[in-house]
PDB file of N, CA and C in Angstrom:
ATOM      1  N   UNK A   6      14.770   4.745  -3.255  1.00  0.00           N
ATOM      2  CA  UNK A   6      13.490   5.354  -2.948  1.00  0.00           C
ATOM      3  C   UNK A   6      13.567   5.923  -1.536  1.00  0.00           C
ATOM      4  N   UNK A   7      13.084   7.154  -1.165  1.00  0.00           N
ATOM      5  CA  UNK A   7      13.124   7.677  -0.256  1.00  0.00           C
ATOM      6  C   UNK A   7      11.741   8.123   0.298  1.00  0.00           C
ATOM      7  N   UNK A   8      11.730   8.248   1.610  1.00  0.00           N
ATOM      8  CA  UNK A   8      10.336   7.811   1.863  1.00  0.00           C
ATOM      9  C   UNK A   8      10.482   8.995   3.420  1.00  0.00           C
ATOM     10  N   UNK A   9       9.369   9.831   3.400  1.00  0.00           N
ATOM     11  CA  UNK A   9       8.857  10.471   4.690  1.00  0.00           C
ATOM     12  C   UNK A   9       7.636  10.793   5.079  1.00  0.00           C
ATOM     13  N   UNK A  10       7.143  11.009   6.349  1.00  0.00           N
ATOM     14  CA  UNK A  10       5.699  11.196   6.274  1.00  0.00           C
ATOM     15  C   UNK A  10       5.604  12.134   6.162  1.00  0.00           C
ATOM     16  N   UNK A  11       3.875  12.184   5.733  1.00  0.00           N
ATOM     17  CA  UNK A  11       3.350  13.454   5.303  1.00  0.00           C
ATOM     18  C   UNK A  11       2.907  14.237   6.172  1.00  0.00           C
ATOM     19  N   UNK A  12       3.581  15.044   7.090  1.00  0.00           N
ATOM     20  CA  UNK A  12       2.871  15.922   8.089  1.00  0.00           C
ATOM     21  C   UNK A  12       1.791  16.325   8.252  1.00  0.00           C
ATOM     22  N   UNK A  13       1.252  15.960   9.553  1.00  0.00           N
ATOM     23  CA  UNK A  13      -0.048  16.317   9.763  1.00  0.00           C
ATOM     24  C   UNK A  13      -1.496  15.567   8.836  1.00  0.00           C
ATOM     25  N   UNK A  14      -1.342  14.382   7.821  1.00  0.00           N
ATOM     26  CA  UNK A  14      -1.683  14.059   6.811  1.00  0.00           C
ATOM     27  C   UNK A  14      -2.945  13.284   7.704  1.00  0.00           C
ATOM     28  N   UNK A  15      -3.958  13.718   8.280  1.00  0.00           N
ATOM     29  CA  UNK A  15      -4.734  12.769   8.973  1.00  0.00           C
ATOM     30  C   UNK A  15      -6.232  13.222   8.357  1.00  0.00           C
ATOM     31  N   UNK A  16      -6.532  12.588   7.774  1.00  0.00           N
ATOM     32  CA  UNK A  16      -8.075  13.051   6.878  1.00  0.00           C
ATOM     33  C   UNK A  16      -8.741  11.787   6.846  1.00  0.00           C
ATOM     34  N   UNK A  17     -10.135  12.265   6.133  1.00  0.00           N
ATOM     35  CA  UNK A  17     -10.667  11.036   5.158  1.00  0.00           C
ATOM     36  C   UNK A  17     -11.450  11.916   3.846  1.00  0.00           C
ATOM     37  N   UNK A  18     -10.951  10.543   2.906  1.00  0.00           N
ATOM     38  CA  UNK A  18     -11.677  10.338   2.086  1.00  0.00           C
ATOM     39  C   UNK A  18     -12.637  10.141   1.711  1.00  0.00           C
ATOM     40  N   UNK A  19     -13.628  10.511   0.437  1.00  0.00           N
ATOM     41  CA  UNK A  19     -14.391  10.214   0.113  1.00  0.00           C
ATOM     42  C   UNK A  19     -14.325   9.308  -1.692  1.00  0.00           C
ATOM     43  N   UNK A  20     -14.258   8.330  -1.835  1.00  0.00           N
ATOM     44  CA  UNK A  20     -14.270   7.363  -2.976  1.00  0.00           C
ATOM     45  C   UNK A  20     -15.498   7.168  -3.711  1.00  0.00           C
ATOM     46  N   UNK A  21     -15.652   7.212  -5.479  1.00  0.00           N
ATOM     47  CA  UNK A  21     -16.740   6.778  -5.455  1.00  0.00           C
ATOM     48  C   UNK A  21     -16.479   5.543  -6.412  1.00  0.00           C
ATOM     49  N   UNK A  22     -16.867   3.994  -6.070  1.00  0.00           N
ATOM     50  CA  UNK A  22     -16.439   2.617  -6.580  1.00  0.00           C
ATOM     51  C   UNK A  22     -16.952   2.972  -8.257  1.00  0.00           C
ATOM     52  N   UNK A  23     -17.040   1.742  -8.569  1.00  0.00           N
ATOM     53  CA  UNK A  23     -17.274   0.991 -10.138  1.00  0.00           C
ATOM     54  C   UNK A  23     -18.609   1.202 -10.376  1.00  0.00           C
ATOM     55  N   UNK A  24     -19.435   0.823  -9.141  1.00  0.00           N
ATOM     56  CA  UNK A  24     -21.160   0.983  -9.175  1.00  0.00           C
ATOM     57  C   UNK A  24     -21.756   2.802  -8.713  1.00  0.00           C
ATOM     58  N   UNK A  25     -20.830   3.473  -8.915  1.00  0.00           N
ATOM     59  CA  UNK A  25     -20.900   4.737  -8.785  1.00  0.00           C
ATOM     60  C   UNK A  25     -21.519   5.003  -6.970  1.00  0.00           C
ATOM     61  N   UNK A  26     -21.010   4.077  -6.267  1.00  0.00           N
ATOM     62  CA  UNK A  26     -21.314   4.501  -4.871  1.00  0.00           C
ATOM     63  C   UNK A  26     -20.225   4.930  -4.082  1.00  0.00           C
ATOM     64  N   UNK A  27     -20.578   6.076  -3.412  1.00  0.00           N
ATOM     65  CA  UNK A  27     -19.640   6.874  -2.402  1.00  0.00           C
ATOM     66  C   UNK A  27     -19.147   5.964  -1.348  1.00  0.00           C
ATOM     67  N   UNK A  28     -17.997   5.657  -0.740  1.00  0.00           N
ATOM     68  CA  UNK A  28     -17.188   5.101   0.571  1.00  0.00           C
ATOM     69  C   UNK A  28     -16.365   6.108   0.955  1.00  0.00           C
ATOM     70  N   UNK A  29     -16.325   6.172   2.373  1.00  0.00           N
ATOM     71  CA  UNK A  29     -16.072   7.162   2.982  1.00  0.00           C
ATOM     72  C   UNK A  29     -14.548   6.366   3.769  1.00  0.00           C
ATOM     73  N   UNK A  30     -13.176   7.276   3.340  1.00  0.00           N
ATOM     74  CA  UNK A  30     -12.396   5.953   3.826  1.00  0.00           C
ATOM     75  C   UNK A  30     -11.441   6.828   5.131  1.00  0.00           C
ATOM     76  N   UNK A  31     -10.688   6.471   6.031  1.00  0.00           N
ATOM     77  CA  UNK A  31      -9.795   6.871   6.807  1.00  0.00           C
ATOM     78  C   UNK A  31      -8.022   7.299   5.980  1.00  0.00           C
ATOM     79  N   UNK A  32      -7.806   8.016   5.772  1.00  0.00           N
ATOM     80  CA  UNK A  32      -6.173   8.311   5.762  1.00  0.00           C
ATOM     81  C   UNK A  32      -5.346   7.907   6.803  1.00  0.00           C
ATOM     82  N   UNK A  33      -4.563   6.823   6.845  1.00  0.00           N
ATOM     83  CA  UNK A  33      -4.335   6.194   7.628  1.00  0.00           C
ATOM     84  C   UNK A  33      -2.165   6.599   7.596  1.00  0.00           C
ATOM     85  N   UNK A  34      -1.779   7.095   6.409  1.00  0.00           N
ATOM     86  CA  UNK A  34      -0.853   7.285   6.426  1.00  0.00           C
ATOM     87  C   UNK A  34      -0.214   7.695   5.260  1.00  0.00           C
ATOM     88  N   UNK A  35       0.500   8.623   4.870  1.00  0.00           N
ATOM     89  CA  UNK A  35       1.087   9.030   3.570  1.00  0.00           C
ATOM     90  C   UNK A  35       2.448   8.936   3.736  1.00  0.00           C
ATOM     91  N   UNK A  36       3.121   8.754   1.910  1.00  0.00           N
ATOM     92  CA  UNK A  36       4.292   8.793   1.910  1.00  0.00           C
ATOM     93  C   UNK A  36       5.076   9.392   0.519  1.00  0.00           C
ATOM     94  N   UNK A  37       5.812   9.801   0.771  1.00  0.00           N
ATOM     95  CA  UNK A  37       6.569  10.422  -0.496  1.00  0.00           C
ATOM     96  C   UNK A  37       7.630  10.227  -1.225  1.00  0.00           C
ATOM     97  N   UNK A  38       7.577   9.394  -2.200  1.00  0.00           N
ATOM     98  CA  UNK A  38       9.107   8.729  -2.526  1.00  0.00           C
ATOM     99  C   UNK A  38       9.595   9.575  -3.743  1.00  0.00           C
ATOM    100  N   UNK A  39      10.254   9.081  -4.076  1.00  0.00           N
ATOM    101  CA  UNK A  39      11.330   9.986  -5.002  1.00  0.00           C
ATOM    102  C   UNK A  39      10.716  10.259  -6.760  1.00  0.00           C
ATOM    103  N   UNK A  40       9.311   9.326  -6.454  1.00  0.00           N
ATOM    104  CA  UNK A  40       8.805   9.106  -7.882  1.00  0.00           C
ATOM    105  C   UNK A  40       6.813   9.297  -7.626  1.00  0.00           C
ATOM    106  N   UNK A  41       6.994   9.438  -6.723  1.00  0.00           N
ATOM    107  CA  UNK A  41       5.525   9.740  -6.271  1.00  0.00           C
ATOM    108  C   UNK A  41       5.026  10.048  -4.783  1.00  0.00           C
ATOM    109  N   UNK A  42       3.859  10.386  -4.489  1.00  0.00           N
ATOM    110  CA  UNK A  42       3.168  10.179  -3.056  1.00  0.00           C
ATOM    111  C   UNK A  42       1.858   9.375  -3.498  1.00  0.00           C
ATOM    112  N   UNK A  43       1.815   8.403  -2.184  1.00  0.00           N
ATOM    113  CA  UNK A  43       0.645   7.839  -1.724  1.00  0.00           C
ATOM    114  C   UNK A  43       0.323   7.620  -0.402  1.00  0.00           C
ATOM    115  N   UNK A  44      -0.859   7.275  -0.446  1.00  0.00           N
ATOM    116  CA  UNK A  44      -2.040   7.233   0.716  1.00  0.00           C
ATOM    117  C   UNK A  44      -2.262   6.170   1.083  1.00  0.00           C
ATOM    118  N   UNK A  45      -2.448   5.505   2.286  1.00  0.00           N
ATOM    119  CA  UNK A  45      -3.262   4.193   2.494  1.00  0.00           C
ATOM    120  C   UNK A  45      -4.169   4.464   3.444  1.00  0.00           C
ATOM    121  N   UNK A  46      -5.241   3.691   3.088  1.00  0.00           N
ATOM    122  CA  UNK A  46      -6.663   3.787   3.111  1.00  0.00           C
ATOM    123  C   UNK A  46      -7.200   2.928   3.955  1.00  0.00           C
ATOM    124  N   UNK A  47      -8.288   3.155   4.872  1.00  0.00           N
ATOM    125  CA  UNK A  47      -9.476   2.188   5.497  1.00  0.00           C
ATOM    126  C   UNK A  47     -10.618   2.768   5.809  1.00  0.00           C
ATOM    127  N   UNK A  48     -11.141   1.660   4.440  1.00  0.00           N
ATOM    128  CA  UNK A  48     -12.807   1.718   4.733  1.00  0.00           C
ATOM    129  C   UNK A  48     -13.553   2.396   6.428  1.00  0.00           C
ATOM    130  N   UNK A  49     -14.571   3.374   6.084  1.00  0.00           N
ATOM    131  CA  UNK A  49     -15.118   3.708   6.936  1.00  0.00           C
ATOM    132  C   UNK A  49     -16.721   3.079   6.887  1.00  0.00           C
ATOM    133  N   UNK A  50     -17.277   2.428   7.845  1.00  0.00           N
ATOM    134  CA  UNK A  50     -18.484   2.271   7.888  1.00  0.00           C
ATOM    135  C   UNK A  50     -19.636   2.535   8.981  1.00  0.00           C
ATOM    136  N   UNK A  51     -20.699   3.135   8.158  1.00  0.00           N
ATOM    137  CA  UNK A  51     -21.735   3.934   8.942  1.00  0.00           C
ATOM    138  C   UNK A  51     -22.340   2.641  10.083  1.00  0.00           C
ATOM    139  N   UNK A  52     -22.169   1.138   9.297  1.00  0.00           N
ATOM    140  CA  UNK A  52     -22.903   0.031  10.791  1.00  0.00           C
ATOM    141  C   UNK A  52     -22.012  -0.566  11.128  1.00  0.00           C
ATOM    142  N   UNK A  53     -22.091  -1.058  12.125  1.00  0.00           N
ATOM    143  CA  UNK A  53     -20.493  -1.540  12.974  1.00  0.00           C
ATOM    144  C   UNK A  53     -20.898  -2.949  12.232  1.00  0.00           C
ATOM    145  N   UNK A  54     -21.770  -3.538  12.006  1.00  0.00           N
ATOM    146  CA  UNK A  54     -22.020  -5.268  11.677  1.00  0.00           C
ATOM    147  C   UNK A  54     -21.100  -4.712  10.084  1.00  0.00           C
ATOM    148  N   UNK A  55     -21.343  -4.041   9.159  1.00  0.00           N
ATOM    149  CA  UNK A  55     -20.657  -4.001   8.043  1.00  0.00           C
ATOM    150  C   UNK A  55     -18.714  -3.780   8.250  1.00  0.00           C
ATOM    151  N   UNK A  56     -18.547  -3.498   9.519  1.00  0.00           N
ATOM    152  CA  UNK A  56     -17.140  -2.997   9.674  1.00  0.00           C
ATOM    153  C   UNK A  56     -16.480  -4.219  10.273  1.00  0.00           C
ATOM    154  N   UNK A  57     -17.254  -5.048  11.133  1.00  0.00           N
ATOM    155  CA  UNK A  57     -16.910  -6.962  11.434  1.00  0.00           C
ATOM    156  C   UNK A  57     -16.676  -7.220  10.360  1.00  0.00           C
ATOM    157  N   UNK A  58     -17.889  -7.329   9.380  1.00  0.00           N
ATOM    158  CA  UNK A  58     -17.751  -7.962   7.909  1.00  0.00           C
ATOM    159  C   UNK A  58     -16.715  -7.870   7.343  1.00  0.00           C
ATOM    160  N   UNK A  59     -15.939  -6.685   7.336  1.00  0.00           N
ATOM    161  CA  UNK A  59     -14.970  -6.428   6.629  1.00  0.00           C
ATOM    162  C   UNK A  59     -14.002  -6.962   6.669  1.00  0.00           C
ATOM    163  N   UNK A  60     -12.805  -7.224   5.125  1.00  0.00           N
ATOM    164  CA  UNK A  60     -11.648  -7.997   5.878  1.00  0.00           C
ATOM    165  C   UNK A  60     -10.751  -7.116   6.022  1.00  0.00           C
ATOM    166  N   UNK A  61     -10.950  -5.768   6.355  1.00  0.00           N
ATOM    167  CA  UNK A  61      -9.968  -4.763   7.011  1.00  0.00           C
ATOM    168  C   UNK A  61      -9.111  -4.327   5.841  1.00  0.00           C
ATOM    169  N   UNK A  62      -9.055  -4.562   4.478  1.00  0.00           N
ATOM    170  CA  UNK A  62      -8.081  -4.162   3.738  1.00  0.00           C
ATOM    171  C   UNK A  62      -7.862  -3.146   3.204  1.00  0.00           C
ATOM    172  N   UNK A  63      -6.041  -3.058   3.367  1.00  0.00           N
ATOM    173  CA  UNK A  63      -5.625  -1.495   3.179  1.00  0.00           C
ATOM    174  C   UNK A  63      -6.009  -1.058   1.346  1.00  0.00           C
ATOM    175  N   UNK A  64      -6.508   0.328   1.149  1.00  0.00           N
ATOM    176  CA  UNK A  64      -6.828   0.490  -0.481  1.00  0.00           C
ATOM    177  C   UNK A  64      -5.657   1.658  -0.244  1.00  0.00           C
ATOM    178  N   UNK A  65      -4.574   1.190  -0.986  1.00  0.00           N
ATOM    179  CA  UNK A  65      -3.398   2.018  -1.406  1.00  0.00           C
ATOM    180  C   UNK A  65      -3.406   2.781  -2.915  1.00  0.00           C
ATOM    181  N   UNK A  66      -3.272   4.020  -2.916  1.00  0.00           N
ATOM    182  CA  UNK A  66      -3.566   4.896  -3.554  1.00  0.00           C
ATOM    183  C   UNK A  66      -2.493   5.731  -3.647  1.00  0.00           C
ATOM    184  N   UNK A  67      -2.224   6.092  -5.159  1.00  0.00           N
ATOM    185  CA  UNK A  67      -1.336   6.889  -5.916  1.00  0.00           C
ATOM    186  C   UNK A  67      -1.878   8.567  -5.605  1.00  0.00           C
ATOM    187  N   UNK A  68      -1.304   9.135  -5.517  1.00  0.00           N
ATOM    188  CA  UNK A  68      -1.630  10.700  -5.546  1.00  0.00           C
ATOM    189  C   UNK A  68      -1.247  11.353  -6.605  1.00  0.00           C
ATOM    190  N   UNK A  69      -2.273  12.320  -7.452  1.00  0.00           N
ATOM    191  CA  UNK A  69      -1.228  12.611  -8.810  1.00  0.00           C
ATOM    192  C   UNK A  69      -2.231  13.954  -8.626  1.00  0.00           C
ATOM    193  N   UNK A  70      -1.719  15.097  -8.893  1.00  0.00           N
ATOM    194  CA  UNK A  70      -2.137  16.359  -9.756  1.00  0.00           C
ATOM    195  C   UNK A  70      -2.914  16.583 -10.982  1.00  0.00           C
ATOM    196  N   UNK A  71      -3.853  17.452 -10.684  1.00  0.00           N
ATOM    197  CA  UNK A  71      -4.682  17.518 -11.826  1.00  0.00           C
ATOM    198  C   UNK A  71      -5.824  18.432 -11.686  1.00  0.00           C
ATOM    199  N   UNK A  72      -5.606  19.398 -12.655  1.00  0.00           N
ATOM    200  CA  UNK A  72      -6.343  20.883 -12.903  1.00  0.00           C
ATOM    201  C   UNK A  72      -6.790  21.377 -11.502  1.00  0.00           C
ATOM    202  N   UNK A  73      -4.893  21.769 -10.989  1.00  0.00           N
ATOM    203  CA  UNK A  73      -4.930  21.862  -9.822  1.00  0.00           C
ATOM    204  C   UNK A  73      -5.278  21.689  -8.204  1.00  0.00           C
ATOM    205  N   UNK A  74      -6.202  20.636  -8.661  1.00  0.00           N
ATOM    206  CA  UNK A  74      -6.097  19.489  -7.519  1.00  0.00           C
ATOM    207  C   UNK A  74      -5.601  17.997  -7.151  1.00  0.00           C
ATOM    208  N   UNK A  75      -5.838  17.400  -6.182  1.00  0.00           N
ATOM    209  CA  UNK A  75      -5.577  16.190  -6.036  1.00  0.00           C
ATOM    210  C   UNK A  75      -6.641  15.023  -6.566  1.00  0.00           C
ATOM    211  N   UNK A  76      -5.711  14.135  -7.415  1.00  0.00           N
ATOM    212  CA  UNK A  76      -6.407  13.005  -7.818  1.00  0.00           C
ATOM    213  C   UNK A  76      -6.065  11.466  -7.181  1.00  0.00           C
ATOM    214  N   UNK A  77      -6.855  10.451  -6.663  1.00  0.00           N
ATOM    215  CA  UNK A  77      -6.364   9.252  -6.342  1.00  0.00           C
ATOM    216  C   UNK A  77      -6.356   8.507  -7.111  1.00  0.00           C
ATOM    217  N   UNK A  78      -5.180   7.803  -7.569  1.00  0.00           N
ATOM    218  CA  UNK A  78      -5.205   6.904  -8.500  1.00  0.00           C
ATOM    219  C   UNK A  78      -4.880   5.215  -7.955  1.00  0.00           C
ATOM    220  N   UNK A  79      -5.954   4.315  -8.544  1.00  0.00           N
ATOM    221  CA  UNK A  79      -4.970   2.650  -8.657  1.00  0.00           C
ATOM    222  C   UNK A  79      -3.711   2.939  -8.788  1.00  0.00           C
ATOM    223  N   UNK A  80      -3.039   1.850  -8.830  1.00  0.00           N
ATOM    224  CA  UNK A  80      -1.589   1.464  -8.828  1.00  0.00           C
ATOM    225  C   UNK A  80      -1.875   0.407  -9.172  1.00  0.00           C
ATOM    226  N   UNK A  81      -1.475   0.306 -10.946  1.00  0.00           N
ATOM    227  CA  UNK A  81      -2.028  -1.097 -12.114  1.00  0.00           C
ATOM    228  C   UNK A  81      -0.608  -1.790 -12.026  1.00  0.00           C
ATOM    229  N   UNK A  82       0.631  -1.427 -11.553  1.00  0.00           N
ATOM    230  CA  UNK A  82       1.758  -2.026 -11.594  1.00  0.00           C
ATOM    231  C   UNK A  82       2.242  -2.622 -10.881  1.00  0.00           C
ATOM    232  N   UNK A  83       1.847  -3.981 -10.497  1.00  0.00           N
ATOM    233  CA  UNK A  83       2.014  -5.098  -9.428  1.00  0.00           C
ATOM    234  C   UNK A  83       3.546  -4.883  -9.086  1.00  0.00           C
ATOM    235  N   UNK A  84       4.449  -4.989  -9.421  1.00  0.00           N
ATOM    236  CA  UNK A  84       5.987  -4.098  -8.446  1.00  0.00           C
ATOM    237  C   UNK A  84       5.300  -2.949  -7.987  1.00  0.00           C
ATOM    238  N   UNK A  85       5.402  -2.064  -8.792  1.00  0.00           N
ATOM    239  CA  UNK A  85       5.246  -0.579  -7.817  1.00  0.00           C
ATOM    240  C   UNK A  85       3.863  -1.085  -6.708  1.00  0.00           C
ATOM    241  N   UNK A  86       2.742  -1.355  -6.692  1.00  0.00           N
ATOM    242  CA  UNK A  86       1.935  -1.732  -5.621  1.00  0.00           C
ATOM    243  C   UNK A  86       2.321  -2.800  -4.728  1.00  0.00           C
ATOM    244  N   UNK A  87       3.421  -3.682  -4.441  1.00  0.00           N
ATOM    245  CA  UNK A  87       3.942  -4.619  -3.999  1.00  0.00           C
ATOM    246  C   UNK A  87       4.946  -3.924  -2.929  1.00  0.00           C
ATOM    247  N   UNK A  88       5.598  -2.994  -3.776  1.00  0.00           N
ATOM    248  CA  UNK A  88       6.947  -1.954  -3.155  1.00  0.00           C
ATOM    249  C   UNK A  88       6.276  -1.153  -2.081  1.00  0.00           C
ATOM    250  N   UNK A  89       5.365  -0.280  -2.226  1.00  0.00           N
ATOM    251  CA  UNK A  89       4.466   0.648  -1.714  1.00  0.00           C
ATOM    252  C   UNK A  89       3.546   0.283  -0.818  1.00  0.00           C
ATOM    253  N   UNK A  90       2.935  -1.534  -1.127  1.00  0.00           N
ATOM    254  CA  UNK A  90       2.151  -1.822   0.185  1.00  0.00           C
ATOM    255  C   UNK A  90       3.189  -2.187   1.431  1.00  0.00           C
ATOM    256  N   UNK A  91       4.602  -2.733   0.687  1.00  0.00           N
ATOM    257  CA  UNK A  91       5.223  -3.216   1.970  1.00  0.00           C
ATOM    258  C   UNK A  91       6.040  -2.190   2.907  1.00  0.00           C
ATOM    259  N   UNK A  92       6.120  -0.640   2.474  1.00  0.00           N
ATOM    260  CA  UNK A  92       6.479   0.477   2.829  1.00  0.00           C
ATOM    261  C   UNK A  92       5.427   0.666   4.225  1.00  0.00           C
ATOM    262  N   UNK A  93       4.214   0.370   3.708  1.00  0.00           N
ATOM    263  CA  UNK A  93       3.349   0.917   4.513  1.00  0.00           C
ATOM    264  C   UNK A  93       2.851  -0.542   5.648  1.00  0.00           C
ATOM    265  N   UNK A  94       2.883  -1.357   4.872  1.00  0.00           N
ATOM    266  CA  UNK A  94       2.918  -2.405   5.854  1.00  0.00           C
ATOM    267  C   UNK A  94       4.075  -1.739   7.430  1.00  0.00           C
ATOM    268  N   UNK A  95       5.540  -2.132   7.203  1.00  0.00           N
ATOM    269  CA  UNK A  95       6.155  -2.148   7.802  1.00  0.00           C
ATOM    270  C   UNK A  95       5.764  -0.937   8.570  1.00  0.00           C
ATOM    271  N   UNK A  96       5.859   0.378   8.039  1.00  0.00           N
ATOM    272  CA  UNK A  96       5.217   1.984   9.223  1.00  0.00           C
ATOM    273  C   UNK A  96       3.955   1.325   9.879  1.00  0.00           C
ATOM    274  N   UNK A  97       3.121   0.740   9.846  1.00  0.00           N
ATOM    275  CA  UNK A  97       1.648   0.780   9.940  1.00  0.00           C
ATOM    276  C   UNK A  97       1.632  -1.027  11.158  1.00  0.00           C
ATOM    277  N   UNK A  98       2.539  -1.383  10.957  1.00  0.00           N
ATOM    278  CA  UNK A  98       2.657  -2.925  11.741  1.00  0.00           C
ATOM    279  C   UNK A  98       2.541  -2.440  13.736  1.00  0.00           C
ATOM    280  N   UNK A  99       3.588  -1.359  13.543  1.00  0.00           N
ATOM    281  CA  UNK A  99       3.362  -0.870  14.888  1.00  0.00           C
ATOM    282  C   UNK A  99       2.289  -0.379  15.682  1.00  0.00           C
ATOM    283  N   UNK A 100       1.170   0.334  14.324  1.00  0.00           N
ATOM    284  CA  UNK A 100      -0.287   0.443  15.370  1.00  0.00           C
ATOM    285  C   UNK A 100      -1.583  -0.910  15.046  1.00  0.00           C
ATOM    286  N   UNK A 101      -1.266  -1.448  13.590  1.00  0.00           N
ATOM    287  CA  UNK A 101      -2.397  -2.335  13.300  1.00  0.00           C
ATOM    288  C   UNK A 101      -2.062  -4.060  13.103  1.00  0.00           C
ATOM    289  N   UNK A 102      -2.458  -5.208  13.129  1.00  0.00           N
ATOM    290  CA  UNK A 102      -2.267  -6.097  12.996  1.00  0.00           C
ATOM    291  C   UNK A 102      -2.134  -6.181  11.497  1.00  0.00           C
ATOM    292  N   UNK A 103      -1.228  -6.697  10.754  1.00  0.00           N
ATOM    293  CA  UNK A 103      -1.131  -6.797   9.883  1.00  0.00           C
ATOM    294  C   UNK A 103      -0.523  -8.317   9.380  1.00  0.00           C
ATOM    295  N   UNK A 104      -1.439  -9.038   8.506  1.00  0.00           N
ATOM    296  CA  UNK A 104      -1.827 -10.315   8.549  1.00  0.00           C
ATOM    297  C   UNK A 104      -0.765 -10.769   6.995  1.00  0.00           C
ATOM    298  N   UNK A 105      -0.335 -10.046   6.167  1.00  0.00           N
ATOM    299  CA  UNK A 105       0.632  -9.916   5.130  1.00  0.00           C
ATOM    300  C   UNK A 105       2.151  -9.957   5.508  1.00  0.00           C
ATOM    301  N   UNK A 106       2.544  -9.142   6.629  1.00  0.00           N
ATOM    302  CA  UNK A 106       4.014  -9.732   7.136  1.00  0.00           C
ATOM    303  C   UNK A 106       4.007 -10.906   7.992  1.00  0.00           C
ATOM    304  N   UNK A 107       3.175 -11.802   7.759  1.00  0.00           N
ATOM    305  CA  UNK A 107       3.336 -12.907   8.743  1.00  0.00           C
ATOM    306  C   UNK A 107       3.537 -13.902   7.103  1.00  0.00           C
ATOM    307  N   UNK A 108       3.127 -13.629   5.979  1.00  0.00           N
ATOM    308  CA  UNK A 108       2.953 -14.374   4.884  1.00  0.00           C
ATOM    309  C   UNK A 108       4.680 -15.112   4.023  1.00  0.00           C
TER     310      UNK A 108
END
């Protein structure tokens, strides 16, 4: 698997959950391997007391094509989401605390 960043890849998202409500998330880093690209994600919140609350977790996301745009997808395949969080773990350890490589 081969892996590079996505230039210039600094956005946010907009998600809408299970209960059909919008979250507004940070692009925190992309990557491109030999079998896909993905995104990892952090929650954005409008009150700082909801952003304490939070337990900071990364929402890693599949990127796939579709009627010519971009779609975010889960990642239902505990290897491939296991492989892909620890990709981004390791890039992402250098700016954020990350509480999974200590595990």
């Amino acid at each position: 698997m081969t892996e590079e960043m996505l230039d210039g890849f600094i956005d946010t998202v907009v998600l809408m959950d299970e209960n059909g409500e919008q979250q507004e998330f940070e692009v925190l880093d992309g990557i491109q391997t030999d079998d896909a690209r993905y995104i990892a994600l952090l929650p954005i919140f409008e009150n700082p007391e909801e952003a304490v609350d939070s337990d900071g977790e990364l929402l890693i996301m599949r990127v796939e094509e579709e009627d010519g745009g971009e779609v975010y997808v889960t990642i239902d395949d505990a290897e491939e989401y296991e492989d892909i969080l620890s990709i981004f773990e390791e890039r992402l350890s250098e700016f954020y605390e990350i509480d999974h490589l200590d595990e």
